[in-house]
């Protein structure tokens, strides 16, 4: 199995977490990524990506990354599709189709919360989001949880746990404000802590490449 993305965390990092938790031995292919002028995205230098795109290798993913190559050579594009594939293949989508749908819904709640932050930030309302919108959202998600923990869907880590863990521990710069928001939702806080306590997660965070973001 090979996961292809830039030498960044970005939208591939949840898949890397899932693979780490599953204990999968895979190739973590990373295209180099740097700025000609720091912070100016119009000056990005990414020669391996450009070469792969020009060769047609990325046609199946519409010229984008990430993409996942399975052990039998099938190519899966789109970060969310890759996450769901890995989670299902390695037992992190619940025990039934209904549980899988519920876990998927929780993951979508997280994506909605992330999109809402991006919209708030664009309107210079990031502080209001962190102090009001985020805690309210987490409390609503908490009320929707149907099983006791330690994880969001019971005793076994699932895709939604990884989504909320990455979002709440690594997406934001204002760690204190996020911690205050998370504290208002104790079940979600416990799930985030349970993911962070997994030995595979600790090992990944200690050994993964150090990237600019």
Tab-separated table of C-alpha atoms in Angstrom:
chain	number	residue	atom	x	y	z
A	1	UNK	CA	0.000	0.000	0.000
A	2	UNK	CA	1.250	3.486	-0.848
A	3	UNK	CA	-0.101	6.849	0.292
A	4	UNK	CA	0.998	9.788	-1.847
A	5	UNK	CA	0.857	13.403	-0.710
A	6	UNK	CA	3.143	16.371	-0.139
A	7	UNK	CA	5.736	16.435	2.626
A	8	UNK	CA	3.118	18.093	4.817
A	9	UNK	CA	0.491	16.964	7.286
A	10	UNK	CA	-2.486	18.605	5.610
A	11	UNK	CA	-5.398	16.508	4.400
A	12	UNK	CA	-3.414	13.247	4.390
A	13	UNK	CA	-2.522	13.241	8.076
A	14	UNK	CA	-5.732	11.639	9.271
A	15	UNK	CA	-5.079	8.745	6.913
A	16	UNK	CA	-1.540	8.447	8.281
A	17	UNK	CA	-2.968	8.295	11.802
A	18	UNK	CA	-5.438	5.598	10.770
A	19	UNK	CA	-2.688	3.535	9.168
A	20	UNK	CA	-0.506	3.959	12.255
A	21	UNK	CA	-3.308	2.829	14.555
A	22	UNK	CA	-4.006	-0.153	12.301
A	23	UNK	CA	-0.312	-1.076	12.333
A	24	UNK	CA	-0.107	-1.111	8.543
A	25	UNK	CA	3.287	-1.229	6.854
A	26	UNK	CA	2.883	1.156	3.914
A	27	UNK	CA	4.920	3.464	1.716
A	28	UNK	CA	4.540	7.086	2.776
A	29	UNK	CA	5.397	8.813	-0.504
A	30	UNK	CA	5.936	12.546	-0.004
A	31	UNK	CA	6.386	15.094	-2.758
A	32	UNK	CA	8.741	17.901	-1.742
A	33	UNK	CA	7.055	21.227	-1.042
A	34	UNK	CA	8.640	24.595	-0.378
A	35	UNK	CA	8.087	28.280	-0.961
A	36	UNK	CA	10.181	30.414	-3.285
A	37	UNK	CA	9.060	33.355	-1.160
A	38	UNK	CA	8.069	32.334	2.404
A	39	UNK	CA	4.296	32.272	2.801
A	40	UNK	CA	3.568	33.157	-0.835
A	41	UNK	CA	1.599	30.262	-2.318
A	42	UNK	CA	2.110	31.607	-5.832
A	43	UNK	CA	5.811	30.716	-5.470
A	44	UNK	CA	5.407	27.080	-4.391
A	45	UNK	CA	8.102	24.733	-5.687
A	46	UNK	CA	6.969	21.087	-6.034
A	47	UNK	CA	8.877	19.377	-8.855
A	48	UNK	CA	7.902	15.755	-8.107
A	49	UNK	CA	4.215	16.675	-8.028
A	50	UNK	CA	4.501	18.609	-11.278
A	51	UNK	CA	6.229	15.661	-12.926
A	52	UNK	CA	3.601	13.182	-11.686
A	53	UNK	CA	0.820	15.437	-12.917
A	54	UNK	CA	2.418	15.944	-16.327
A	55	UNK	CA	2.924	12.195	-16.734
A	56	UNK	CA	-0.784	11.489	-16.272
A	57	UNK	CA	-0.263	9.591	-13.025
A	58	UNK	CA	-2.659	11.929	-11.223
A	59	UNK	CA	-5.400	11.875	-13.861
A	60	UNK	CA	-7.557	9.593	-11.715
A	61	UNK	CA	-7.397	12.145	-8.895
A	62	UNK	CA	-8.050	15.118	-11.218
A	63	UNK	CA	-4.469	16.256	-10.868
A	64	UNK	CA	-4.564	16.379	-7.087
A	65	UNK	CA	-3.196	14.562	-4.059
A	66	UNK	CA	-3.572	12.641	-1.817
A	67	UNK	CA	-4.123	9.311	-3.476
A	68	UNK	CA	-3.838	5.794	-2.136
A	69	UNK	CA	-2.554	2.804	-4.075
A	70	UNK	CA	-3.871	-0.470	-2.654
A	71	UNK	CA	-1.913	-3.705	-2.464
A	72	UNK	CA	-3.582	-4.929	-5.664
A	73	UNK	CA	-2.775	-1.741	-7.572
A	74	UNK	CA	-6.138	0.031	-7.335
A	75	UNK	CA	-5.954	3.830	-6.967
A	76	UNK	CA	-8.240	5.707	-4.566
A	77	UNK	CA	-8.342	9.523	-4.782
A	78	UNK	CA	-9.860	12.130	-2.408
A	79	UNK	CA	-8.767	12.416	1.219
A	80	UNK	CA	-12.155	11.554	2.732
A	81	UNK	CA	-12.608	8.518	0.500
A	82	UNK	CA	-9.154	7.324	1.515
A	83	UNK	CA	-9.954	7.790	5.204
A	84	UNK	CA	-13.192	5.820	4.918
A	85	UNK	CA	-11.503	3.047	2.947
A	86	UNK	CA	-8.735	2.636	5.525
A	87	UNK	CA	-11.130	2.847	8.461
A	88	UNK	CA	-13.460	0.234	6.972
A	89	UNK	CA	-10.657	-2.095	5.916
A	90	UNK	CA	-9.068	-2.074	9.354
A	91	UNK	CA	-12.144	-2.238	11.575
A	92	UNK	CA	-12.659	1.397	12.511
A	93	UNK	CA	-16.169	1.875	11.080
A	94	UNK	CA	-18.165	-0.016	13.690
A	95	UNK	CA	-19.708	-3.468	13.618
A	96	UNK	CA	-22.757	-2.812	11.432
A	97	UNK	CA	-23.733	-0.719	8.434
A	98	UNK	CA	-25.753	1.492	10.768
A	99	UNK	CA	-22.753	2.072	13.033
A	100	UNK	CA	-20.649	2.874	9.980
A	101	UNK	CA	-23.173	5.492	8.894
A	102	UNK	CA	-23.251	6.968	12.396
A	103	UNK	CA	-19.450	7.148	12.575
A	104	UNK	CA	-19.405	8.749	9.140
A	105	UNK	CA	-21.953	11.315	10.347
A	106	UNK	CA	-19.766	12.172	13.331
A	107	UNK	CA	-16.818	12.665	10.990
A	108	UNK	CA	-18.973	14.971	8.858
A	109	UNK	CA	-19.925	16.968	11.963
A	110	UNK	CA	-16.216	17.530	12.487
A	111	UNK	CA	-15.756	18.625	8.896
A	112	UNK	CA	-18.676	21.058	9.239
A	113	UNK	CA	-17.062	22.510	12.356
A	114	UNK	CA	-13.775	22.955	10.508
A	115	UNK	CA	-15.473	24.619	7.544
A	116	UNK	CA	-17.314	26.945	9.937
A	117	UNK	CA	-13.995	28.010	11.439
A	118	UNK	CA	-12.560	28.777	8.020
A	119	UNK	CA	-15.602	30.906	7.216
A	120	UNK	CA	-15.359	32.717	10.549
A	121	UNK	CA	-11.658	33.350	10.090
A	122	UNK	CA	-12.278	34.846	6.656
A	123	UNK	CA	-14.652	37.332	8.322
A	124	UNK	CA	-12.154	38.082	11.116
A	125	UNK	CA	-14.427	36.288	13.589
A	126	UNK	CA	-12.048	33.539	14.694
A	127	UNK	CA	-12.140	34.577	18.352
A	128	UNK	CA	-15.937	34.457	18.461
A	129	UNK	CA	-15.836	31.016	16.849
A	130	UNK	CA	-13.384	29.677	19.436
A	131	UNK	CA	-15.170	31.127	22.460
A	132	UNK	CA	-18.780	30.571	21.394
A	133	UNK	CA	-19.332	28.519	18.232
A	134	UNK	CA	-16.840	25.728	18.890
A	135	UNK	CA	-17.966	24.905	22.447
A	136	UNK	CA	-21.615	25.033	21.363
A	137	UNK	CA	-20.881	22.704	18.459
A	138	UNK	CA	-18.977	20.231	20.612
A	139	UNK	CA	-21.787	20.194	23.164
A	140	UNK	CA	-24.304	19.429	20.422
A	141	UNK	CA	-22.152	16.593	19.101
A	142	UNK	CA	-21.773	15.258	22.629
A	143	UNK	CA	-25.548	15.109	23.073
A	144	UNK	CA	-25.761	12.990	19.916
A	145	UNK	CA	-23.415	10.284	21.216
A	146	UNK	CA	-25.264	7.021	21.755
A	147	UNK	CA	-22.641	4.895	23.526
A	148	UNK	CA	-20.406	5.233	26.556
A	149	UNK	CA	-16.671	5.642	25.970
A	150	UNK	CA	-13.834	5.839	26.116
A	151	UNK	CA	-14.201	6.497	22.375
A	152	UNK	CA	-17.020	8.252	20.534
A	153	UNK	CA	-18.649	4.990	19.419
A	154	UNK	CA	-17.859	2.905	22.460
A	155	UNK	CA	-14.846	0.862	23.436
A	156	UNK	CA	-13.060	0.786	20.081
A	157	UNK	CA	-11.364	3.654	18.278
A	158	UNK	CA	-13.081	4.694	15.076
A	159	UNK	CA	-12.685	7.115	12.174
A	160	UNK	CA	-14.591	9.870	13.978
A	161	UNK	CA	-12.207	9.697	16.939
A	162	UNK	CA	-9.248	10.322	14.672
A	163	UNK	CA	-11.040	13.197	12.933
A	164	UNK	CA	-11.897	14.970	16.176
A	165	UNK	CA	-8.481	14.233	17.670
A	166	UNK	CA	-6.579	15.791	14.785
A	167	UNK	CA	-8.982	18.731	14.556
A	168	UNK	CA	-8.899	19.579	18.250
A	169	UNK	CA	-5.221	18.973	18.942
A	170	UNK	CA	-3.442	20.097	15.778
A	171	UNK	CA	-5.638	22.249	13.553
A	172	UNK	CA	-5.770	25.421	15.643
A	173	UNK	CA	-3.021	27.787	16.750
A	174	UNK	CA	-4.828	29.008	19.888
A	175	UNK	CA	-4.434	25.861	21.988
A	176	UNK	CA	-5.731	27.452	25.176
A	177	UNK	CA	-9.014	28.571	23.618
A	178	UNK	CA	-9.545	25.147	22.074
A	179	UNK	CA	-8.789	23.425	25.385
A	180	UNK	CA	-11.415	25.607	27.067
A	181	UNK	CA	-13.944	24.669	24.388
A	182	UNK	CA	-13.161	20.960	24.653
A	183	UNK	CA	-13.533	21.111	28.443
A	184	UNK	CA	-17.237	21.917	27.961
A	185	UNK	CA	-17.762	18.524	26.296
A	186	UNK	CA	-16.312	15.888	28.672
A	187	UNK	CA	-17.156	12.862	26.496
A	188	UNK	CA	-15.381	14.355	23.515
A	189	UNK	CA	-12.496	15.403	25.760
A	190	UNK	CA	-12.184	11.811	26.996
A	191	UNK	CA	-12.226	10.452	23.445
A	192	UNK	CA	-9.526	12.888	22.347
A	193	UNK	CA	-7.400	11.893	25.336
A	194	UNK	CA	-7.984	8.186	24.619
A	195	UNK	CA	-6.739	8.582	21.054
A	196	UNK	CA	-3.695	10.521	22.225
A	197	UNK	CA	-2.899	7.770	24.739
A	198	UNK	CA	-2.727	5.038	22.081
A	199	UNK	CA	0.837	3.740	21.763
A	200	UNK	CA	0.615	3.808	17.958
A	201	UNK	CA	-0.405	7.471	18.012
A	202	UNK	CA	2.396	8.381	20.400
A	203	UNK	CA	4.916	6.555	18.235
A	204	UNK	CA	3.691	8.239	15.035
A	205	UNK	CA	3.900	11.688	16.562
A	206	UNK	CA	7.400	11.011	17.827
A	207	UNK	CA	8.733	9.623	14.549
A	208	UNK	CA	6.848	11.365	11.724
A	209	UNK	CA	8.768	13.843	9.573
A	210	UNK	CA	8.983	17.399	10.845
A	211	UNK	CA	7.118	19.552	8.311
A	212	UNK	CA	6.271	23.247	7.926
A	213	UNK	CA	2.566	22.503	8.477
